[in-house]
mmCIF file of C-alpha atoms in Angstrom:
data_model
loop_
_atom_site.group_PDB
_atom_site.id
_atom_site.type_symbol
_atom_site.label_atom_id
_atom_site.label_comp_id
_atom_site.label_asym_id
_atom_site.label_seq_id
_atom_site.Cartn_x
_atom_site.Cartn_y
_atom_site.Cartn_z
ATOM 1 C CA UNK G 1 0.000 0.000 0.000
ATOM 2 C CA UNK G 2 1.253 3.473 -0.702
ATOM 3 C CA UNK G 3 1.938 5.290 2.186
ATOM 4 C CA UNK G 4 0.390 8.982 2.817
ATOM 5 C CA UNK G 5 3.042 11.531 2.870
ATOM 6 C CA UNK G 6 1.585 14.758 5.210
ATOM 7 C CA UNK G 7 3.573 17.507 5.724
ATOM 8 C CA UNK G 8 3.200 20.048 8.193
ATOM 9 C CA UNK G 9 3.794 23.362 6.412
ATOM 10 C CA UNK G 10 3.595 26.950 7.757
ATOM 11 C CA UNK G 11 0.037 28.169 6.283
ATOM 12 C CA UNK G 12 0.815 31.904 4.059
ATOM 13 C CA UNK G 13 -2.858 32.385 3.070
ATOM 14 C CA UNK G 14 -5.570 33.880 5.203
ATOM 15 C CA UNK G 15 -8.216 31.553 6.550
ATOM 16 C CA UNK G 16 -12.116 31.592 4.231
ATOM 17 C CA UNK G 17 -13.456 34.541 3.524
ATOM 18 C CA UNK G 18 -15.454 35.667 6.661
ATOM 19 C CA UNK G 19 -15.949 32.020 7.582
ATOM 20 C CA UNK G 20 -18.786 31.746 5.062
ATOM 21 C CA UNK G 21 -18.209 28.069 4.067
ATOM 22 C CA UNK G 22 -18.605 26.679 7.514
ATOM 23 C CA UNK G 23 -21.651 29.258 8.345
ATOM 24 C CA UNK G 24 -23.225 27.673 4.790
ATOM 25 C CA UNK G 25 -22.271 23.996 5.186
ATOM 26 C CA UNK G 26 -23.301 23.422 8.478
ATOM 27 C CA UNK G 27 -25.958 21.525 9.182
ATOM 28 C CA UNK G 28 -27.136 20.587 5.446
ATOM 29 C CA UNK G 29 -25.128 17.763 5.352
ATOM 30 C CA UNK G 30 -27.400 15.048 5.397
ATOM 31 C CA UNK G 31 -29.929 16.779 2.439
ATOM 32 C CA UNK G 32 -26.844 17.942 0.126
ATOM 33 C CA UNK G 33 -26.939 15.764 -2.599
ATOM 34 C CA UNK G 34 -30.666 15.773 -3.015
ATOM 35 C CA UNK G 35 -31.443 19.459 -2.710
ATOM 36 C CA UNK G 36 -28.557 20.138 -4.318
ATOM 37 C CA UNK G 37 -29.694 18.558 -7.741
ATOM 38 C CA UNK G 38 -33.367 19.765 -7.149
ATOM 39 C CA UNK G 39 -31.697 24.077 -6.176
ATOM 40 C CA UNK G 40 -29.912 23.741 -9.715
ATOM 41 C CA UNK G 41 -32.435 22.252 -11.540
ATOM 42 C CA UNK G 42 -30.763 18.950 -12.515
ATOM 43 C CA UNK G 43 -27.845 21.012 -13.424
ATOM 44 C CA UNK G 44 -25.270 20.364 -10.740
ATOM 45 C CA UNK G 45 -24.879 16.384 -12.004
ATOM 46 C CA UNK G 46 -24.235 17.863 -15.182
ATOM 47 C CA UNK G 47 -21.504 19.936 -14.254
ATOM 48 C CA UNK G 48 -19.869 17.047 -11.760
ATOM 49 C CA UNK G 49 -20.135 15.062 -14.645
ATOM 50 C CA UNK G 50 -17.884 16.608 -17.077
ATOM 51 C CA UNK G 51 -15.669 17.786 -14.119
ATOM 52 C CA UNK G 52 -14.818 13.619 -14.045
ATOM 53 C CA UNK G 53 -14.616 13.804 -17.980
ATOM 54 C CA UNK G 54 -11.795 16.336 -17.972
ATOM 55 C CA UNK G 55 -9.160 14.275 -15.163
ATOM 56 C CA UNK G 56 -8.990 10.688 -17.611
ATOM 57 C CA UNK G 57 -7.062 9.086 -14.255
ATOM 58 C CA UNK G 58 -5.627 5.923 -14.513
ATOM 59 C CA UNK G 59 -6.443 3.091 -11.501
ATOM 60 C CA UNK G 60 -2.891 3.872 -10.211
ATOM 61 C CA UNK G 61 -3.287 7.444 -10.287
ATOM 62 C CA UNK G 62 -3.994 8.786 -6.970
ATOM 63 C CA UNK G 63 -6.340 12.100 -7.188
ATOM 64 C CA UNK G 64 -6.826 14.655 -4.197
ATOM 65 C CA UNK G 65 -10.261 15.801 -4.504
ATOM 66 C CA UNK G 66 -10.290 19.454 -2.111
ATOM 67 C CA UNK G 67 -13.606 21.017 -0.940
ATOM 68 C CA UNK G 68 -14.696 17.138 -1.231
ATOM 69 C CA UNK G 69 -18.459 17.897 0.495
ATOM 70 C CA UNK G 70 -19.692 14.760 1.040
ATOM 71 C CA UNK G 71 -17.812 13.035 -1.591
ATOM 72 C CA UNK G 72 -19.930 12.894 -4.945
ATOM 73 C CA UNK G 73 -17.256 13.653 -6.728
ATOM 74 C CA UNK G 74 -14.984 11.233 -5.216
ATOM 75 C CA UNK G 75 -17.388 8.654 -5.622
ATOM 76 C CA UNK G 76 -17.377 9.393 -9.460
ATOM 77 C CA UNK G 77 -14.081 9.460 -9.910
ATOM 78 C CA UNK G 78 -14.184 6.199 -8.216
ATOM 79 C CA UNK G 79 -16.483 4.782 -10.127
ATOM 80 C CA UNK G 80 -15.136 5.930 -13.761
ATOM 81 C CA UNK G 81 -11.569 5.402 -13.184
ATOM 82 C CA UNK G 82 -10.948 3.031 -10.399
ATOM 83 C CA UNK G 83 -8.245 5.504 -9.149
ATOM 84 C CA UNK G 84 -7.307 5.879 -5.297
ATOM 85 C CA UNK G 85 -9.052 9.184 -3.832
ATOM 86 C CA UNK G 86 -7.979 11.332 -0.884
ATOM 87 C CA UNK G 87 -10.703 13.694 0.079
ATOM 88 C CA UNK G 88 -9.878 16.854 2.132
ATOM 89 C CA UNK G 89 -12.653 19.391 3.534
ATOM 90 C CA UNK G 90 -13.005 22.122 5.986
ATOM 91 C CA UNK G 91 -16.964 20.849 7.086
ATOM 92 C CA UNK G 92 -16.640 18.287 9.631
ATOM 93 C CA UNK G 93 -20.304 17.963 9.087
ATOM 94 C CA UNK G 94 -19.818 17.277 5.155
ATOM 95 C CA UNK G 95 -17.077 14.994 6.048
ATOM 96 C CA UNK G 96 -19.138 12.880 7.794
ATOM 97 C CA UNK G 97 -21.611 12.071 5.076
ATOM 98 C CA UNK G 98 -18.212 11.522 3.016
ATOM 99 C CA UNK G 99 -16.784 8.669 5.452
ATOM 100 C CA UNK G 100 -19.574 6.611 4.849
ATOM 101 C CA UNK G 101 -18.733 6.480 1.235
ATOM 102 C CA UNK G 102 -17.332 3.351 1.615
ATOM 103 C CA UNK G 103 -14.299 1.987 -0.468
ATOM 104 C CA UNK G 104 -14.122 5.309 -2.430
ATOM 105 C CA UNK G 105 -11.335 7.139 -0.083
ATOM 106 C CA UNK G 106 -8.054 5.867 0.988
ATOM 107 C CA UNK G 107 -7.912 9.315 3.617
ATOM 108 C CA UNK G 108 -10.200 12.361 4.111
ATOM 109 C CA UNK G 109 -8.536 14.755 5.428
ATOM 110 C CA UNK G 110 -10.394 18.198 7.428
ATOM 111 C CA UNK G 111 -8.390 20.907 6.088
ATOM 112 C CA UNK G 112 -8.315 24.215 4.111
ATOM 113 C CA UNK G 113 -7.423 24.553 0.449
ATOM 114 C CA UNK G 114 -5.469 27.867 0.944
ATOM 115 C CA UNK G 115 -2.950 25.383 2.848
ATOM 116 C CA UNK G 116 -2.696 21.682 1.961
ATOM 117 C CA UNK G 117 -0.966 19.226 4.181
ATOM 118 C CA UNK G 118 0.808 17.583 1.527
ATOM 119 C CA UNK G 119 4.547 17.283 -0.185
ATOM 120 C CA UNK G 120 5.026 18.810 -3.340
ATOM 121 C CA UNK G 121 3.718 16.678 -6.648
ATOM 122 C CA UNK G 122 2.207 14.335 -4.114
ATOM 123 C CA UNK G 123 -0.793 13.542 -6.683
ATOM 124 C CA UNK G 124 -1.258 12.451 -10.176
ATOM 125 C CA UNK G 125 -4.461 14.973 -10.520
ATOM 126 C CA UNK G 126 -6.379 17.314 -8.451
ATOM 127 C CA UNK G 127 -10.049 17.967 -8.726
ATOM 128 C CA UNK G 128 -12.000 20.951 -6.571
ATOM 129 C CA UNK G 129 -15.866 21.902 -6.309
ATOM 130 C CA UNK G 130 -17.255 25.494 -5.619
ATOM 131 C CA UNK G 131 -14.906 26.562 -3.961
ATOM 132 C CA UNK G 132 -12.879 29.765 -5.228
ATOM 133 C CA UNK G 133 -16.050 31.822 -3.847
ATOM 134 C CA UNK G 134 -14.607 31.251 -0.260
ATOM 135 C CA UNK G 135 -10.863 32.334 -0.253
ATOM 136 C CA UNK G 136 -9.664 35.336 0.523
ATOM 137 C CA UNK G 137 -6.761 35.325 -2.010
ATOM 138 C CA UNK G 138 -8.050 33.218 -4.790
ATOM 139 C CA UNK G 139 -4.841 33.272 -7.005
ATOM 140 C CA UNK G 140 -2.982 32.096 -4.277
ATOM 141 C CA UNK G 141 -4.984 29.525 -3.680
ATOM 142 C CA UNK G 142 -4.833 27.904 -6.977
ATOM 143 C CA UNK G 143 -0.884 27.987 -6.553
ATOM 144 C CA UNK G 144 -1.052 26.170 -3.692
ATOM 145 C CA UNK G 145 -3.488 23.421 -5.533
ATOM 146 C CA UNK G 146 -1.278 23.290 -8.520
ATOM 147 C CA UNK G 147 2.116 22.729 -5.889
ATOM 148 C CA UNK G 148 0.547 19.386 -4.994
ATOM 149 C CA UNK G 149 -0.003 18.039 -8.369
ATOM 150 C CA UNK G 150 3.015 16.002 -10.516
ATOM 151 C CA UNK G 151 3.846 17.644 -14.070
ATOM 152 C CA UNK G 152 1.543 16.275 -16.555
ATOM 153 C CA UNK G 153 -1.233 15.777 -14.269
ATOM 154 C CA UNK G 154 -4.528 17.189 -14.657
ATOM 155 C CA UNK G 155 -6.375 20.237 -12.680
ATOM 156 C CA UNK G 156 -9.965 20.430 -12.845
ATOM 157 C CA UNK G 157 -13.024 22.467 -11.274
ATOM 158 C CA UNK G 158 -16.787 23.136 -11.186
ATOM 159 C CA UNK G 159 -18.349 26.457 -10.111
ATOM 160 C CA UNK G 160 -21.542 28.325 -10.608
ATOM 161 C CA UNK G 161 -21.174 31.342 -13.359
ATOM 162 C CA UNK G 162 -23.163 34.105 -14.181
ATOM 163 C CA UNK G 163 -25.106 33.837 -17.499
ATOM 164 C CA UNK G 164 -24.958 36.972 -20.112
ATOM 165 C CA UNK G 165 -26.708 38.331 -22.688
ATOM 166 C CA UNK G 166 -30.813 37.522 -22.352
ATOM 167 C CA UNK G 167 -30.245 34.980 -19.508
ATOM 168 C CA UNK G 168 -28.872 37.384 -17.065
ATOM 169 C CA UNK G 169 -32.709 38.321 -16.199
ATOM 170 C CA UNK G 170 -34.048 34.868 -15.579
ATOM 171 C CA UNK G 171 -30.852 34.042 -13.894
ATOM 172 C CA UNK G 172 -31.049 37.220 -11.313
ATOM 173 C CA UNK G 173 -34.463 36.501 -10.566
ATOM 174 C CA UNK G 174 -34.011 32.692 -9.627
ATOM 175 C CA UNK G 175 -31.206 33.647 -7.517
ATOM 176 C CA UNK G 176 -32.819 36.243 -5.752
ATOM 177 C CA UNK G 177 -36.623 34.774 -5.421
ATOM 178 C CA UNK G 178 -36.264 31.169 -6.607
ATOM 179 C CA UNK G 179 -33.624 29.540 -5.067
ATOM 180 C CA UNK G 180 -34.457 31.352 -1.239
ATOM 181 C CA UNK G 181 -38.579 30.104 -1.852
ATOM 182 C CA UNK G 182 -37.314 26.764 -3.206
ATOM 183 C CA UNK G 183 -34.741 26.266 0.008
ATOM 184 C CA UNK G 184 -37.778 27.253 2.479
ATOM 185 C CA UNK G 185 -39.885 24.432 1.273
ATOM 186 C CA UNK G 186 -37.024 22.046 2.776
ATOM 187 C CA UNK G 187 -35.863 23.932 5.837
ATOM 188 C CA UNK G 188 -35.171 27.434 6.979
ATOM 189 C CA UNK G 189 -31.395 26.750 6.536
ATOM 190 C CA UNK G 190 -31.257 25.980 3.039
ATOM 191 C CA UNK G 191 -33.200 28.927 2.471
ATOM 192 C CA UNK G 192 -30.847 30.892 4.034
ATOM 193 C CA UNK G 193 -27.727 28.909 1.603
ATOM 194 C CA UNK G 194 -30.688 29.827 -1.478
ATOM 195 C CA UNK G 195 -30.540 33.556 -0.205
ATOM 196 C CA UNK G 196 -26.929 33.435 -0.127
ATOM 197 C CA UNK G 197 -25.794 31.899 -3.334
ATOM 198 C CA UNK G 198 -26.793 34.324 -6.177
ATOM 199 C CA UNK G 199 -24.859 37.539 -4.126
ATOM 200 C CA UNK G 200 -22.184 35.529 -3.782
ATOM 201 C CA UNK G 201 -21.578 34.331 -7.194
ATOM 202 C CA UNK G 202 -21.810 37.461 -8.378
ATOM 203 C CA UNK G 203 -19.233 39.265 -5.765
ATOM 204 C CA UNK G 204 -17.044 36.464 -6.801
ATOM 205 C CA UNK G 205 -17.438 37.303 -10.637
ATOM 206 C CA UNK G 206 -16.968 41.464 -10.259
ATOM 207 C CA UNK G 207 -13.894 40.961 -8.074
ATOM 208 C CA UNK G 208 -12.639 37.995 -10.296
ATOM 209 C CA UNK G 209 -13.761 37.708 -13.826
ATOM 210 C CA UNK G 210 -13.643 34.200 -15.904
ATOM 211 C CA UNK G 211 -10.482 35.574 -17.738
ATOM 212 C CA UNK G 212 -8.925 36.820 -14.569
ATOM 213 C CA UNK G 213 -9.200 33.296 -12.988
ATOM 214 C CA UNK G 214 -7.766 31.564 -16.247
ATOM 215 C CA UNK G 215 -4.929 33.268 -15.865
ATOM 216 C CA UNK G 216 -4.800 32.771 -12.130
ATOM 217 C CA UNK G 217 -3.997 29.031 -13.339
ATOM 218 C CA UNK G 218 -1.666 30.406 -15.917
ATOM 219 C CA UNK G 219 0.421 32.239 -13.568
ATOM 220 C CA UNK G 220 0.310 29.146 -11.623
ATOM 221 C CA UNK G 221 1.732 26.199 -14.043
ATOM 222 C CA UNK G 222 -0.845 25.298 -15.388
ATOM 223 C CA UNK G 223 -1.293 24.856 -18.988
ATOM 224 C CA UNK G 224 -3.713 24.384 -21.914
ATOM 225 C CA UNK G 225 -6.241 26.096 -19.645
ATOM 226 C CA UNK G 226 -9.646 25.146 -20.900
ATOM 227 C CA UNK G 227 -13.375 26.989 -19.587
ATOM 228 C CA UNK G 228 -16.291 24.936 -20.434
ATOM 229 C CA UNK G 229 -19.845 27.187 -19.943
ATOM 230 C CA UNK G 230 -23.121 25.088 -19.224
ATOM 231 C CA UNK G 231 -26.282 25.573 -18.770
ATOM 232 C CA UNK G 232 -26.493 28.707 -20.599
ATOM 233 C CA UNK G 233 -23.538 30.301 -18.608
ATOM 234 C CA UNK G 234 -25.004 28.939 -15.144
ATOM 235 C CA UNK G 235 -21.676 26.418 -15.028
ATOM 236 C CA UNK G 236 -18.277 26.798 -15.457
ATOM 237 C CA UNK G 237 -16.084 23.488 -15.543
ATOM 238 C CA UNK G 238 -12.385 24.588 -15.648
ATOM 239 C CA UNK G 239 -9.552 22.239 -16.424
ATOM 240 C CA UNK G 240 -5.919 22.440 -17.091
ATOM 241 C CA UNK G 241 -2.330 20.420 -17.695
ATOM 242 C CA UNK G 242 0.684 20.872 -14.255
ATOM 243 C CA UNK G 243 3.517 21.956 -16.596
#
């Protein structure tokens, strides 16, 4: 068995922006998956999907999958490539619906993106899920993703985006109206994540535009940097090449 190599690094980035990801994740574990596919409209599959598409891992390529929720990704990877999966998280509460993934992960790991506890080029491939929204220093933390990953391997991510042109309208208003009414019908707390989704997506994009964060993975080794928008601009799937 290949042996886990952790190392305990000095952390240079700030900690999530304003603690938002643990003040969202908490408690909505156990409905994620579910009301996640229902709050997107069947779109969020989708988007995992051709996440998996763009990695092509071999079953002795071992993949860390950051911001790993409660695994769905993991468990696709899994399934497509046969690969070995270590899963690392800052939601203790997502990480527990992820543990009982069973025979998907050889470690999950609670820790934050912005600092990884791992040697450099300690994985064949990297995949991460919505997560760029909540770092402080986005660039940065791309850098340290990329550090972790072996030359050749492959980079890939999923995140909401902001349609243009005509769909801008319907988009704002689902955002704003849809997603908070649609979260209320399963609990106050997901309307509260429903309410805080479309503000935040669109913070994200004014600060850091779709070009911006391509070349955020430029300036951090990665190559062949490819955006993929779905769902009329409502999903971004980013992928790239460690040079």
């Amino acid at each position: 068995a290949v042996v886990l190599v952790v190392a305990q690094r000095p952390c240079q980035t700030r900690a999530m922006a304003a603690g938002d990801a643990k003040r969202i994740f908490t408690g909505i574990a156990v409905s994620y998956d579910r009301v996640a596919t229902i709050l997107s409209l069947g779109q969020d599959p989708r988007w995992r999907r051709a996440l998996v598409d763009a990695i092509d891992a071999r079953p002795t390529d071992r993949v860390l999958d950051v911001a790993t929720g409660t695994g769905m990704v993991a468990q696709a990877l899994r399934d497509r490539f046969g690969c070995v999966l270590v899963g690392l998280d800052q939601s203790a509460d997502m990480l527990r619906i992820a543990r009982t993934r069973d025979g998907v992960f050889e470690t999950i790991l609670e820790g934050r993106a912005e600092c990884l506890p791992f040697t450099d080029a300690a994985f064949d491939h990297l995949t991460f899920t919505y997560l760029l929204r909540y770092v402080d220093d986005p660039a940065a933390t791309i850098r340290e993703l990329a550090r972790v990953v072996k030359p050749g391997g492959r980079v890939a991510m999923v995140e909401f985006g902001v349609p243009g042109g005509m769909w801008r309208p319907p988009w704002w208003l689902y955002t704003r109206v849809g997603l908070p009414l649609a979260g209320r019908v399963v609990s106050a707390k997901w309307s509260g994540v429903g309410a805080f989704l479309g503000p935040s997506i669109e913070r994200f994009y004014a600060r850091h535009p779709v070009e911006a964060v391509e070349r955020y993975w430029l300036e951090a080794g990665l190559g062949d940097v490819r955006t993929r928008r779905m769902s009329l601009g409502g999903g971004i799937v980013m992928s790239a090449t460690k040079e």
